[in-house]
Amino acid sequence: RKEVEQDPGPFNVPEGATVAFNCTYSNSASQSFFWYRQDCRKEPKLLMSVYSSGNEDGRFTAQLNRASQYISLLIRDSKLSDSATYLCAVNSRSFGAGTTVTVRA
Amino acid sequence: NAGVTQTPKFQVLKTGQSMTLQCAQDMNHEYMSWYRQDPGMGLRLIHYSVGAGITDQGEVPNGYNVSRSTTEDFPLRLLSAAPSQTSVYFCASKAGGAHTGELFFGEGSRLTVL
């Protein structure tokens, strides 16, 4: 079993829609969780860290569920500029394969 | 701000050739790492280092060597390139411990092995 697994998508949504996807991890002792954004042919960049209490950054909300060992990312009011691949990361070391989101006009 | 700098950005090799991907960071980060990214596979950790003089293997270390003689530099060596090593390689660094903190990535090195 892979250490980190993600919904691969692709999620194809209209502007203004809400999209959400998950990432599961296998190591219950994992300490840190992150969402990175990767644009086509570019390097990953941190979108947000994920805290136990959940956290929000503008239109983005991240949740951590330790009991079920997954993290989630929700994007509200999607913009064309949100089109990207979203990578979850665990322990600043292990990455999921990415979830591709395409926002259409 | 330079951040993490990788060279070269593109490289074509023949099977059996050797080469070194260079990585330098100017953020005084103790932790540095190398990943490869292949379609559908995500980022896979090749080697990492928690400080000068210390290196360790990641998930897919075979065929690659690293060294960390300074805090700033973390080169990745391909000893005898194989077509299976065709990939995009990312170097990353971060502050903090081995399992916490934001990773800062270089722009990537696209390697093709014929």
XYZ file of N, CA, C and O in Angstrom:
876
model
N 0.856 -1.197 0.000
C 0.000 0.000 0.000
C 0.890 1.244 0.000
O 1.853 1.333 0.742
N 0.566 2.205 -0.871
C 1.320 3.440 -0.902
C 1.105 4.206 0.382
O 0.036 4.148 0.987
N 2.140 4.969 0.769
C 2.047 5.729 2.007
C 1.010 6.841 1.898
O 0.325 7.164 2.876
N 0.896 7.422 0.726
C -0.051 8.524 0.528
C -0.796 8.287 -0.783
O -0.164 8.055 -1.825
N -2.119 8.323 -0.721
C -2.916 8.112 -1.924
C -3.934 9.239 -2.079
O -4.508 9.705 -1.086
N -4.151 9.620 -3.309
C -5.065 10.731 -3.592
C -6.095 10.348 -4.630
O -5.838 9.477 -5.486
N -7.241 11.023 -4.585
C -8.177 11.026 -5.704
C -7.419 11.573 -6.904
O -6.949 12.696 -6.862
N -7.296 10.812 -7.992
C -6.520 11.330 -9.122
C -7.256 12.388 -9.937
O -6.619 13.184 -10.624
N -8.592 12.412 -9.816
C -9.353 13.288 -10.691
C -9.379 12.695 -12.101
O -9.296 11.487 -12.250
N -9.447 13.501 -13.138
C -9.513 14.954 -13.039
C -10.898 15.450 -12.619
O -11.886 14.799 -12.879
N -10.929 16.558 -11.938
C -12.155 17.243 -11.606
C -12.288 18.424 -12.573
O -11.416 19.285 -12.632
N -13.369 18.388 -13.320
C -13.625 19.423 -14.309
C -14.860 20.181 -13.848
O -15.959 19.623 -13.873
N -14.695 21.420 -13.383
C -15.805 22.136 -12.760
C -15.980 23.502 -13.390
O -15.017 24.089 -13.910
N -17.202 24.049 -13.343
C -17.428 25.401 -13.877
C -16.962 26.444 -12.875
O -16.868 26.178 -11.663
N -16.650 27.620 -13.392
C -16.317 28.740 -12.510
C -17.411 28.925 -11.475
O -18.594 28.815 -11.775
N -17.001 29.205 -10.255
C -17.957 29.451 -9.186
C -18.357 28.207 -8.423
O -18.973 28.308 -7.356
N -18.019 27.053 -8.933
C -18.394 25.805 -8.264
C -17.480 25.531 -7.072
O -16.427 26.137 -6.911
N -17.935 24.602 -6.242
C -17.122 24.099 -5.135
C -16.608 22.712 -5.498
O -17.348 21.891 -6.040
N -15.342 22.493 -5.234
C -14.752 21.183 -5.505
C -13.987 20.736 -4.273
O -13.360 21.546 -3.589
N -14.070 19.456 -3.976
C -13.378 18.931 -2.800
C -12.797 17.567 -3.127
O -13.389 16.801 -3.895
N -11.673 17.268 -2.533
C -11.037 15.969 -2.754
C -10.178 15.617 -1.552
O -9.829 16.480 -0.739
N -9.859 14.331 -1.469
C -9.194 13.791 -0.294
C -7.849 13.189 -0.604
O -7.494 12.925 -1.765
N -7.152 12.927 0.475
C -5.853 12.271 0.418
C -5.756 11.385 1.655
O -5.990 11.866 2.770
N -5.461 10.112 1.477
C -5.337 9.220 2.635
C -3.868 8.892 2.878
O -3.057 8.868 1.948
N -3.531 8.648 4.125
C -2.161 8.302 4.480
C -2.167 7.059 5.355
O -3.120 6.800 6.087
N -1.096 6.288 5.286
C -1.092 4.973 5.942
C -0.440 4.987 7.322
O -0.749 4.119 8.144
N 0.455 5.937 7.580
C 1.180 5.943 8.849
C 0.436 6.770 9.890
O 0.386 7.995 9.800
N -0.109 6.098 10.872
C -0.906 6.796 11.879
C -0.070 7.755 12.731
O -0.601 8.631 13.391
N 1.260 7.584 12.716
C 2.138 8.458 13.506
C 2.587 9.691 12.729
O 3.424 10.449 13.207
N 2.039 9.920 11.570
C 2.434 11.065 10.747
C 2.241 12.361 11.515
O 1.265 12.529 12.243
N 3.185 13.276 11.313
C 3.218 14.484 12.135
C 2.752 15.743 11.428
O 2.232 16.662 12.070
N 2.991 15.835 10.144
C 2.679 17.091 9.455
C 2.039 16.805 8.107
O 2.312 15.776 7.480
N 1.184 17.748 7.707
C 0.373 17.547 6.514
C 0.292 18.858 5.736
O 0.179 19.937 6.336
N 0.362 18.725 4.427
C 0.394 19.925 3.593
C -0.357 19.686 2.297
O -0.452 18.558 1.821
N -0.815 20.770 1.692
C -1.272 20.770 0.311
C -0.352 21.676 -0.504
O -0.083 22.813 -0.107
N 0.129 21.131 -1.617
C 0.941 21.890 -2.560
C 0.161 22.037 -3.859
O -0.619 21.172 -4.235
N 0.459 23.112 -4.557
C -0.126 23.333 -5.870
C 0.996 23.229 -6.902
O 2.098 23.766 -6.700
N 0.706 22.541 -8.005
C 1.697 22.424 -9.071
C 1.038 22.783 -10.397
O 0.098 22.103 -10.835
N 1.530 23.827 -11.022
C 1.083 24.194 -12.360
C 1.865 23.380 -13.387
O 2.962 22.878 -13.106
N 1.294 23.288 -14.582
C 1.876 22.446 -15.617
C 3.345 22.795 -15.873
O 3.688 23.960 -16.116
N 4.202 21.783 -15.760
C 5.619 21.909 -16.052
C 6.340 22.892 -15.121
O 7.363 23.471 -15.473
N 5.763 23.068 -13.930
C 6.393 23.934 -12.938
C 6.683 23.129 -11.664
O 6.247 21.985 -11.541
N 7.379 23.762 -10.739
C 7.647 23.106 -9.476
C 6.470 23.234 -8.522
O 5.708 24.197 -8.598
N 6.314 22.298 -7.590
C 5.259 22.417 -6.581
C 5.536 23.608 -5.663
O 6.692 23.909 -5.354
N 4.454 24.250 -5.238
C 4.575 25.346 -4.271
C 3.530 25.144 -3.181
O 2.412 24.691 -3.457
N 3.908 25.501 -1.970
C 3.001 25.288 -0.846
C 1.727 26.095 -1.017
O 1.755 27.308 -1.247
N 0.593 25.407 -0.902
C -0.702 26.076 -0.871
C -1.073 26.385 0.572
O -1.383 27.514 0.924
N -1.064 25.352 1.397
C -1.359 25.557 2.810
C -0.955 24.347 3.636
O -0.923 23.229 3.141
N -0.610 24.616 4.879
C -0.413 23.541 5.838
C -1.781 23.099 6.345
O -2.764 23.841 6.235
N -1.853 21.899 6.884
C -3.114 21.374 7.400
C -2.955 21.133 8.882
O -2.076 20.351 9.293
N -3.781 21.777 9.673
C -3.692 21.659 11.117
C -4.822 20.782 11.652
O -5.848 20.616 11.014
N -4.611 20.280 12.847
C -5.573 19.340 13.435
C -6.972 19.932 13.533
O -7.966 19.236 13.370
N -7.032 21.225 13.786
C -8.332 21.878 13.971
C -8.946 22.304 12.645
O -10.041 22.874 12.613
N -8.265 22.033 11.556
C -8.731 22.508 10.261
C -8.338 23.957 10.078
O -8.164 24.693 11.053
N -8.153 24.369 8.855
C -7.797 25.755 8.630
C -8.281 26.227 7.265
O -8.529 25.423 6.371
N -8.432 27.527 7.192
C -9.010 28.148 6.009
C -8.089 29.261 5.543
O -7.492 29.975 6.359
N -7.961 29.386 4.231
C -7.186 30.484 3.660
C -7.967 30.995 2.456
O -7.890 30.420 1.372
N -8.747 32.037 2.702
C -9.576 32.553 1.628
C -10.601 31.531 1.181
O -11.418 31.049 1.968
N -10.545 31.148 -0.071
C -11.518 30.197 -0.622
C -11.122 28.743 -0.387
O -11.851 27.834 -0.796
N -10.003 28.524 0.232
C -9.481 27.174 0.439
C -9.639 26.750 1.897
O -9.289 27.503 2.803
N -10.150 25.532 2.084
C -10.293 24.978 3.421
C -9.664 23.605 3.457
O -9.947 22.769 2.595
N -8.810 23.383 4.439
C -8.162 22.087 4.611
C -8.611 21.476 5.925
O -8.778 22.174 6.925
N -8.828 20.171 5.906
C -9.237 19.445 7.103
C -8.331 18.237 7.293
O -7.842 17.655 6.324
N -8.158 17.859 8.549
C -7.402 16.651 8.887
C -8.302 15.754 9.715
O -8.885 16.200 10.693
N -8.411 14.519 9.339
C -9.161 13.532 10.110
C -8.184 12.423 10.505
O -7.896 11.528 9.712
N -7.699 12.515 11.717
C -6.687 11.533 12.173
C -7.309 10.150 12.379
O -6.662 9.139 12.161
N -8.544 10.107 12.804
C -9.175 8.803 13.069
C -9.259 7.979 11.796
O -9.001 6.766 11.797
N -9.607 8.623 10.700
C -9.739 7.918 9.417
C -8.511 8.100 8.531
O -8.478 7.587 7.420
N -7.543 8.840 9.025
C -6.258 9.025 8.344
C -6.421 9.608 6.942
O -5.956 9.015 5.941
N -7.095 10.748 6.876
C -7.119 11.442 5.604
C -7.109 12.944 5.832
O -7.445 13.445 6.896
N -6.683 13.651 4.786
C -6.806 15.101 4.752
C -7.635 15.472 3.533
O -7.726 14.688 2.577
N -8.247 16.617 3.599
C -9.102 17.050 2.501
C -8.801 18.501 2.143
O -8.255 19.266 2.951
N -9.137 18.843 0.922
C -9.023 20.221 0.459
C -10.322 20.581 -0.235
O -10.801 19.829 -1.095
N -10.880 21.707 0.132
C -12.102 22.206 -0.478
C -11.812 23.578 -1.064
O -11.212 24.435 -0.393
N -12.232 23.757 -2.292
C -12.070 25.048 -2.971
C -13.462 25.591 -3.260
O -14.252 24.941 -3.962
N -13.751 26.749 -2.694
C -15.048 27.385 -2.941
C -14.929 28.429 -4.038
O -13.845 29.003 -4.247
N -16.041 28.710 -4.702
C -16.083 29.779 -5.710
C -14.884 29.667 -6.669
O -14.086 30.599 -6.820
N -14.758 28.526 -7.305
C -13.584 28.227 -8.142
C -13.353 29.299 -9.195
O -14.294 29.820 -9.814
N -12.076 29.611 -9.391
C -11.646 30.551 -10.420
C -10.875 29.798 -11.495
O -10.320 28.723 -11.251
N -10.821 30.378 -12.687
C -10.038 29.766 -13.763
C -8.601 29.533 -13.318
O -7.973 28.534 -13.678
N -8.088 30.462 -12.516
C -6.703 30.386 -12.054
C -6.456 29.260 -11.049
O -5.305 29.002 -10.692
N -7.526 28.617 -10.581
C -7.348 27.482 -9.665
C -7.001 26.205 -10.414
O -6.677 25.176 -9.795
N -7.068 26.216 -11.724
C -6.731 25.032 -12.516
C -5.274 24.668 -12.279
O -4.371 25.476 -12.536
N -5.052 23.472 -11.776
C -3.708 23.033 -11.399
C -3.802 21.594 -10.912
O -4.892 21.013 -10.841
N -2.656 21.042 -10.562
C -2.622 19.759 -9.861
C -2.304 20.029 -8.406
O -1.386 20.792 -8.093
N -3.067 19.408 -7.522
C -2.905 19.616 -6.086
C -2.313 18.345 -5.481
O -2.862 17.251 -5.616
N -1.188 18.523 -4.838
C -0.454 17.405 -4.235
C -0.579 17.463 -2.721
O -0.353 18.515 -2.126
N -0.922 16.342 -2.126
C -0.864 16.311 -0.669
C 0.504 15.754 -0.250
O 1.104 14.957 -0.960
N 0.972 16.214 0.871
C 2.275 15.790 1.389
C 2.146 15.462 2.862
O 1.450 16.162 3.607
N 2.823 14.420 3.258
C 2.791 13.971 4.649
C 4.216 13.939 5.182
O 5.121 13.438 4.503
N 4.421 14.490 6.378
C 5.743 14.495 7.006
C 6.801 15.205 6.180
O 7.986 14.894 6.306
N 6.401 16.153 5.376
C 7.343 16.927 4.546
C 8.234 16.016 3.722
O 9.376 16.351 3.415
N 7.677 14.850 3.342
C 8.533 13.865 2.705
C 7.791 13.058 1.658
O 8.290 12.896 0.559
N 6.612 12.558 1.973
C 5.869 11.668 1.083
C 4.721 12.408 0.422
O 3.942 13.095 1.092
N 4.634 12.225 -0.882
C 3.623 12.937 -1.663
C 2.645 11.969 -2.317
O 3.024 10.852 -2.710
N 1.421 12.447 -2.460
C 0.472 11.732 -3.294
C 0.763 12.019 -4.759
O 1.581 12.883 -5.090
N 0.073 11.299 -5.635
C 0.301 11.438 -7.071
C -0.349 12.688 -7.648
O -0.075 13.053 -8.786
N -1.208 13.332 -6.857
C -1.799 14.586 -7.313
C -3.222 14.440 -7.789
O -3.612 13.399 -8.321
N -3.999 15.497 -7.581
C -5.371 15.581 -8.071
C -5.438 16.756 -9.038
O -5.076 17.875 -8.667
N -5.860 16.474 -10.262
C -5.921 17.529 -11.275
C -7.293 18.185 -11.259
O -8.323 17.500 -11.297
N -7.279 19.497 -11.173
C -8.518 20.282 -11.193
C -8.476 21.220 -12.395
O -7.490 21.932 -12.592
N -9.532 21.174 -13.173
C -9.673 22.104 -14.296
C -10.951 22.891 -14.098
O -12.032 22.303 -13.958
N -10.826 24.203 -14.056
C -11.988 25.085 -13.908
C -12.280 25.700 -15.271
O -11.403 26.305 -15.893
N -13.516 25.517 -15.748
C -13.872 26.004 -17.075
C -14.785 27.222 -16.975
O -15.532 27.372 -16.019
N -14.687 28.063 -17.973
C -15.510 29.287 -17.992
C -16.969 28.955 -18.270
O -17.286 27.954 -18.906
N 15.403 36.964 -4.750
C 15.792 35.838 -3.912
C 15.955 34.591 -4.764
O 15.045 34.191 -5.459
N 17.140 33.951 -4.697
C 17.389 32.805 -5.551
C 16.620 31.583 -5.064
O 16.045 30.860 -5.849
N 16.616 31.312 -3.761
C 15.910 30.142 -3.260
C 16.693 28.878 -3.562
O 17.840 28.733 -3.187
N 16.067 27.949 -4.297
C 16.687 26.689 -4.682
C 16.967 26.742 -6.183
O 16.049 26.981 -6.964
N 18.211 26.541 -6.549
C 18.617 26.629 -7.940
C 19.110 25.289 -8.435
O 20.000 24.679 -7.820
N 18.525 24.811 -9.512
C 18.924 23.539 -10.118
C 19.518 23.771 -11.496
O 19.018 24.592 -12.265
N 20.563 23.023 -11.794
C 21.113 23.016 -13.148
C 21.553 21.612 -13.517
O 21.966 20.842 -12.627
N 21.457 21.212 -14.796
C 20.835 21.970 -15.873
C 19.313 21.846 -15.829
O 18.786 21.019 -15.092
N 18.610 22.631 -16.594
C 17.159 22.520 -16.677
C 16.741 21.401 -17.625
O 15.685 20.794 -17.460
N 17.543 21.147 -18.625
C 17.261 20.088 -19.595
C 18.561 19.331 -19.886
O 19.625 19.940 -19.959
N 18.443 18.023 -20.057
C 19.611 17.231 -20.396
C 19.167 15.974 -21.140
O 18.181 15.338 -20.746
N 19.907 15.629 -22.184
C 19.688 14.376 -22.894
C 20.963 13.552 -22.755
O 22.056 14.046 -23.031
N 20.807 12.321 -22.321
C 21.933 11.420 -22.135
C 21.740 10.161 -22.958
O 20.593 9.792 -23.272
N 22.824 9.493 -23.227
C 22.749 8.163 -23.806
C 22.871 7.150 -22.671
O 23.513 7.402 -21.643
N 22.280 6.002 -22.877
C 22.380 4.919 -21.896
C 23.840 4.667 -21.544
O 24.692 4.566 -22.434
N 24.109 4.586 -20.258
C 25.448 4.303 -19.781
C 26.268 5.532 -19.422
O 27.281 5.422 -18.718
N 25.841 6.703 -19.885
C 26.563 7.916 -19.541
C 26.288 8.286 -18.085
O 25.281 7.900 -17.503
N 27.203 9.068 -17.532
C 27.012 9.557 -16.171
C 26.854 11.074 -16.215
O 27.283 11.729 -17.162
N 26.206 11.594 -15.186
C 26.084 13.041 -15.098
C 25.712 13.429 -13.671
O 25.311 12.575 -12.868
N 25.849 14.711 -13.390
C 25.497 15.248 -12.072
C 24.494 16.371 -12.232
O 24.707 17.292 -13.034
N 23.398 16.261 -11.504
C 22.438 17.362 -11.396
C 22.842 18.199 -10.182
O 23.010 17.663 -9.087
N 22.971 19.495 -10.416
C 23.412 20.368 -9.328
C 22.209 20.998 -8.635
O 21.194 21.295 -9.261
N 22.340 21.188 -7.336
C 21.303 21.857 -6.554
C 21.979 22.728 -5.512
O 22.857 22.246 -4.779
N 21.575 23.978 -5.442
C 22.117 24.896 -4.444
C 20.968 25.706 -3.846
O 20.042 26.087 -4.551
N 21.073 25.954 -2.538
C 20.070 26.794 -1.874
C 20.776 27.846 -1.029
O 21.837 27.586 -0.463
N 20.145 29.011 -0.962
C 20.756 30.128 -0.245
C 19.937 30.526 0.971
O 20.012 31.676 1.428
N 19.146 29.613 1.501
C 18.270 29.907 2.633
C 18.811 29.326 3.945
O 18.125 29.356 4.972
N 20.009 28.772 3.896
C 20.641 28.175 5.079
C 19.793 27.033 5.659
O 19.765 26.831 6.877
N 19.126 26.301 4.775
C 18.327 25.167 5.219
C 19.209 23.962 5.484
O 20.079 23.634 4.676
N 18.951 23.288 6.589
C 19.706 22.081 6.899
C 19.241 20.899 6.047
O 20.011 20.047 5.660
N 17.951 20.826 5.781
C 17.371 19.672 5.089
C 17.309 19.935 3.594
O 16.806 20.974 3.152
N 17.814 18.956 2.816
C 17.686 19.013 1.365
C 17.320 17.626 0.854
O 17.658 16.611 1.487
N 16.652 17.600 -0.282
C 16.198 16.308 -0.802
C 16.085 16.358 -2.317
O 16.004 17.436 -2.910
N 16.080 15.178 -2.910
C 15.864 15.021 -4.345
C 14.653 14.126 -4.570
O 14.507 13.073 -3.936
N 13.799 14.554 -5.511
C 12.643 13.783 -5.921
C 12.706 13.570 -7.429
O 13.277 14.371 -8.163
N 12.052 12.515 -7.882
C 11.758 12.383 -9.287
C 10.245 12.348 -9.446
O 9.522 11.861 -8.559
N 9.787 12.894 -10.549
C 8.344 12.932 -10.803
C 8.065 12.329 -12.164
O 8.562 12.801 -13.178
N 7.266 11.289 -12.160
C 6.858 10.602 -13.379
C 5.348 10.634 -13.476
O 4.655 10.653 -12.453
N 4.807 10.614 -14.693
C 3.339 10.680 -14.861
C 2.625 9.603 -14.054
O 2.994 8.425 -14.116
N 1.628 10.034 -13.285
C 0.839 9.096 -12.507
C 1.507 8.576 -11.249
O 0.882 7.838 -10.485
N 2.772 8.956 -11.032
C 3.496 8.415 -9.874
C 3.707 9.449 -8.785
O 4.131 9.120 -7.689
N 3.460 10.682 -9.081
C 3.711 11.716 -8.091
C 5.202 11.918 -7.859
O 6.042 11.487 -8.652
N 5.522 12.560 -6.773
C 6.911 12.821 -6.402
C 7.420 11.655 -5.555
O 6.810 11.299 -4.554
N 8.530 11.087 -5.964
C 9.128 9.987 -5.196
C 10.503 10.410 -4.697
O 11.325 10.891 -5.468
N 10.739 10.204 -3.428
C 11.959 10.638 -2.780
C 13.121 9.726 -3.155
O 13.052 8.506 -2.993
N 14.209 10.328 -3.635
C 15.383 9.552 -4.048
C 16.393 9.480 -2.892
O 16.755 8.397 -2.426
N 16.881 10.625 -2.477
C 17.809 10.737 -1.356
C 17.500 12.030 -0.606
O 16.926 12.955 -1.176
N 17.909 12.077 0.651
C 17.761 13.306 1.399
C 18.940 13.484 2.349
O 19.734 12.555 2.574
N 19.030 14.695 2.877
C 20.124 15.022 3.788
C 19.596 15.957 4.871
O 18.911 16.930 4.571
N 19.930 15.660 6.113
C 19.476 16.505 7.223
C 20.559 17.486 7.664
O 20.362 18.240 8.614
N 21.682 17.474 6.967
C 22.742 18.428 7.265
C 24.017 18.043 6.547
O 24.129 16.933 6.010
N 24.992 18.942 6.545
C 26.266 18.684 5.882
C 26.890 17.412 6.429
O 26.938 17.200 7.652
N 27.334 16.547 5.522
C 27.983 15.299 5.897
C 27.042 14.147 6.173
O 27.494 13.026 6.446
N 25.729 14.396 6.078
C 24.736 13.352 6.401
C 23.804 13.164 5.213
O 23.171 14.125 4.760
N 23.729 11.946 4.700
C 22.772 11.651 3.633
C 22.082 10.330 3.945
O 22.614 9.502 4.700
N 20.920 10.144 3.350
C 20.179 8.899 3.572
C 19.325 8.612 2.351
O 19.046 9.501 1.540
N 18.939 7.347 2.229
C 18.165 6.918 1.073
C 16.689 7.182 1.281
O 16.161 7.084 2.384
N 16.045 7.488 0.157
C 14.600 7.626 0.176
C 13.947 6.390 -0.395
O 14.429 5.270 -0.212
N 12.873 6.592 -1.109
C 12.057 5.500 -1.644
C 12.691 4.814 -2.856
O 12.566 3.602 -3.026
N 13.366 5.588 -3.713
C 13.884 5.044 -4.973
C 15.349 5.437 -5.172
O 15.689 6.162 -6.107
N 16.272 4.945 -4.336
C 17.662 5.417 -4.407
C 18.548 4.729 -5.446
O 19.628 5.245 -5.768
N 18.113 3.578 -5.954
C 19.008 2.794 -6.815
C 19.367 3.538 -8.092
O 18.505 4.050 -8.797
N 20.675 3.564 -8.380
C 21.161 4.219 -9.578
C 21.571 5.660 -9.367
O 22.019 6.321 -10.311
N 21.421 6.137 -8.131
C 21.734 7.532 -7.804
C 22.649 7.608 -6.585
O 22.504 6.842 -5.645
N 23.572 8.570 -6.633
C 24.407 8.866 -5.472
C 24.276 10.335 -5.121
O 24.039 11.176 -5.997
N 24.459 10.648 -3.847
C 24.459 12.039 -3.404
C 25.604 12.247 -2.422
O 26.151 11.296 -1.872
N 25.931 13.502 -2.229
C 26.877 13.899 -1.191
C 26.450 15.268 -0.679
O 25.728 15.996 -1.362
N 26.870 15.593 0.531
C 26.511 16.901 1.106
C 27.730 17.426 1.860
O 27.886 17.252 3.050
N 28.600 18.067 1.101
C 29.834 18.582 1.703
C 29.624 19.964 2.311
O 30.392 20.382 3.188
N 28.613 20.686 1.855
C 28.309 22.005 2.408
C 26.808 22.094 2.677
O 26.024 21.308 2.140
N 26.410 23.060 3.468
C 24.985 23.269 3.720
C 24.259 23.669 2.442
O 23.111 23.306 2.222
N 24.944 24.398 1.563
C 24.291 24.983 0.400
C 24.048 24.012 -0.756
O 23.104 24.165 -1.509
N 24.916 23.012 -0.927
C 24.905 22.216 -2.147
C 24.537 20.759 -1.896
O 24.997 20.152 -0.919
N 23.784 20.199 -2.829
C 23.358 18.796 -2.697
C 23.251 18.201 -4.098
O 22.169 18.072 -4.662
N 24.376 17.812 -4.702
C 24.340 17.275 -6.064
C 23.836 15.839 -6.118
O 24.060 15.052 -5.194
N 23.177 15.517 -7.220
C 22.671 14.163 -7.459
C 23.418 13.583 -8.649
O 23.428 14.171 -9.734
N 24.038 12.429 -8.454
C 24.837 11.799 -9.513
C 24.132 10.565 -10.055
O 23.697 9.701 -9.283
N 24.053 10.521 -11.373
C 23.610 9.313 -12.052
C 24.865 8.603 -12.532
O 25.629 9.158 -13.326
N 25.085 7.404 -12.068
C 26.347 6.722 -12.311
C 26.420 6.122 -13.706
O 27.434 6.205 -14.378
N 25.332 5.505 -14.142
C 25.261 4.887 -15.466
C 23.799 4.981 -15.902
O 22.981 4.140 -15.534
N 23.497 6.026 -16.664
C 22.098 6.355 -16.944
C 21.384 5.227 -17.692
O 21.962 4.574 -18.574
N 20.124 5.048 -17.328
C 19.262 4.054 -17.965
C 17.978 4.748 -18.424
O 17.570 5.751 -17.820
N 17.328 4.234 -19.463
C 16.078 4.857 -19.931
C 15.027 4.996 -18.822
O 14.230 5.942 -18.839
N 15.056 4.102 -17.835
C 14.101 4.185 -16.725
C 14.326 5.417 -15.851
O 13.481 5.750 -15.014
N 15.454 6.084 -16.029
C 15.743 7.288 -15.259
C 15.286 8.557 -15.979
O 15.495 9.666 -15.481
N 14.662 8.392 -17.135
C 14.030 9.523 -17.799
C 12.923 10.038 -16.899
O 12.008 9.293 -16.534
N 13.018 11.306 -16.523
C 12.085 11.833 -15.536
C 12.325 13.333 -15.379
O 13.231 13.908 -15.982
N 11.500 13.938 -14.545
C 11.739 15.315 -14.094
C 12.226 15.224 -12.661
O 11.584 14.583 -11.814
N 13.350 15.852 -12.395
C 13.965 15.786 -11.076
C 13.819 17.132 -10.370
O 14.087 18.186 -10.943
N 13.375 17.072 -9.136
C 13.229 18.277 -8.318
C 14.101 18.164 -7.081
O 14.085 17.153 -6.379
N 14.829 19.229 -6.822
C 15.550 19.385 -5.569
C 14.696 20.254 -4.657
O 13.998 21.171 -5.125
N 14.735 19.974 -3.364
C 13.942 20.754 -2.417
C 14.727 20.945 -1.134
O 15.600 20.137 -0.789
N 14.409 22.012 -0.421
C 15.051 22.239 0.875
C 14.035 22.793 1.855
O 12.981 23.311 1.446
N 14.341 22.670 3.134
C 13.459 23.241 4.145
C 14.201 23.444 5.441
O 15.227 22.825 5.700
N 13.642 24.301 6.247
C 14.125 24.478 7.603
C 13.396 23.463 8.487
O 12.522 22.731 8.020
N 13.714 23.412 9.721
C 12.998 22.531 10.651
C 13.499 21.108 10.620
O 14.477 20.786 9.954
N 12.810 20.241 11.325
C 13.189 18.846 11.453
C 12.871 18.039 10.203
O 12.355 18.573 9.227
N 13.172 16.744 10.296
C 13.025 15.881 9.115
C 11.582 15.745 8.672
O 11.309 15.526 7.499
N 10.621 15.859 9.606
C 9.238 15.561 9.268
C 8.306 16.752 9.313
O 7.091 16.592 9.223
N 8.845 17.958 9.440
C 7.984 19.139 9.497
C 8.553 20.246 8.625
O 9.738 20.236 8.294
N 7.702 21.213 8.298
C 8.169 22.382 7.583
C 7.882 22.349 6.099
O 7.777 21.291 5.476
N 7.752 23.547 5.544
C 7.459 23.713 4.125
C 8.675 23.393 3.280
O 9.789 23.876 3.556
N 8.480 22.616 2.228
C 9.530 22.331 1.254
C 9.533 23.418 0.188
O 8.481 23.799 -0.336
N 10.722 23.911 -0.143
C 10.913 24.859 -1.239
C 11.597 24.105 -2.373
O 12.662 23.511 -2.167
N 10.996 24.146 -3.548
C 11.482 23.368 -4.669
C 12.236 24.226 -5.671
O 11.923 25.407 -5.870
N 13.222 23.603 -6.321
C 13.816 24.193 -7.495
C 12.874 24.051 -8.683
O 11.818 23.408 -8.584
N 13.275 24.625 -9.812
C 12.396 24.644 -10.977
C 12.370 23.311 -11.726
O 11.580 23.138 -12.638
N 13.220 22.391 -11.347
C 13.206 21.075 -11.963
C 14.254 20.913 -13.052
O 14.673 21.886 -13.695
N 14.671 19.672 -13.228
C 15.606 19.309 -14.297
C 14.977 18.175 -15.095
O 14.664 17.130 -14.522
N 14.781 18.415 -16.388
C 14.136 17.401 -17.230
C 15.220 16.570 -17.909
O 15.987 17.100 -18.705
N 15.257 15.297 -17.578
C 16.296 14.400 -18.074
C 15.678 13.356 -18.990
O 14.688 12.712 -18.631
N 16.277 13.207 -20.161
C 15.884 12.150 -21.096
C 17.085 11.255 -21.325
O 18.176 11.740 -21.633
N 16.877 9.953 -21.142
C 17.936 8.975 -21.381
C 17.538 8.121 -22.583
O 16.495 7.454 -22.565
N 18.354 8.172 -23.610
C 18.033 7.447 -24.857
C 18.681 6.071 -24.874
O 19.721 5.851 -24.227
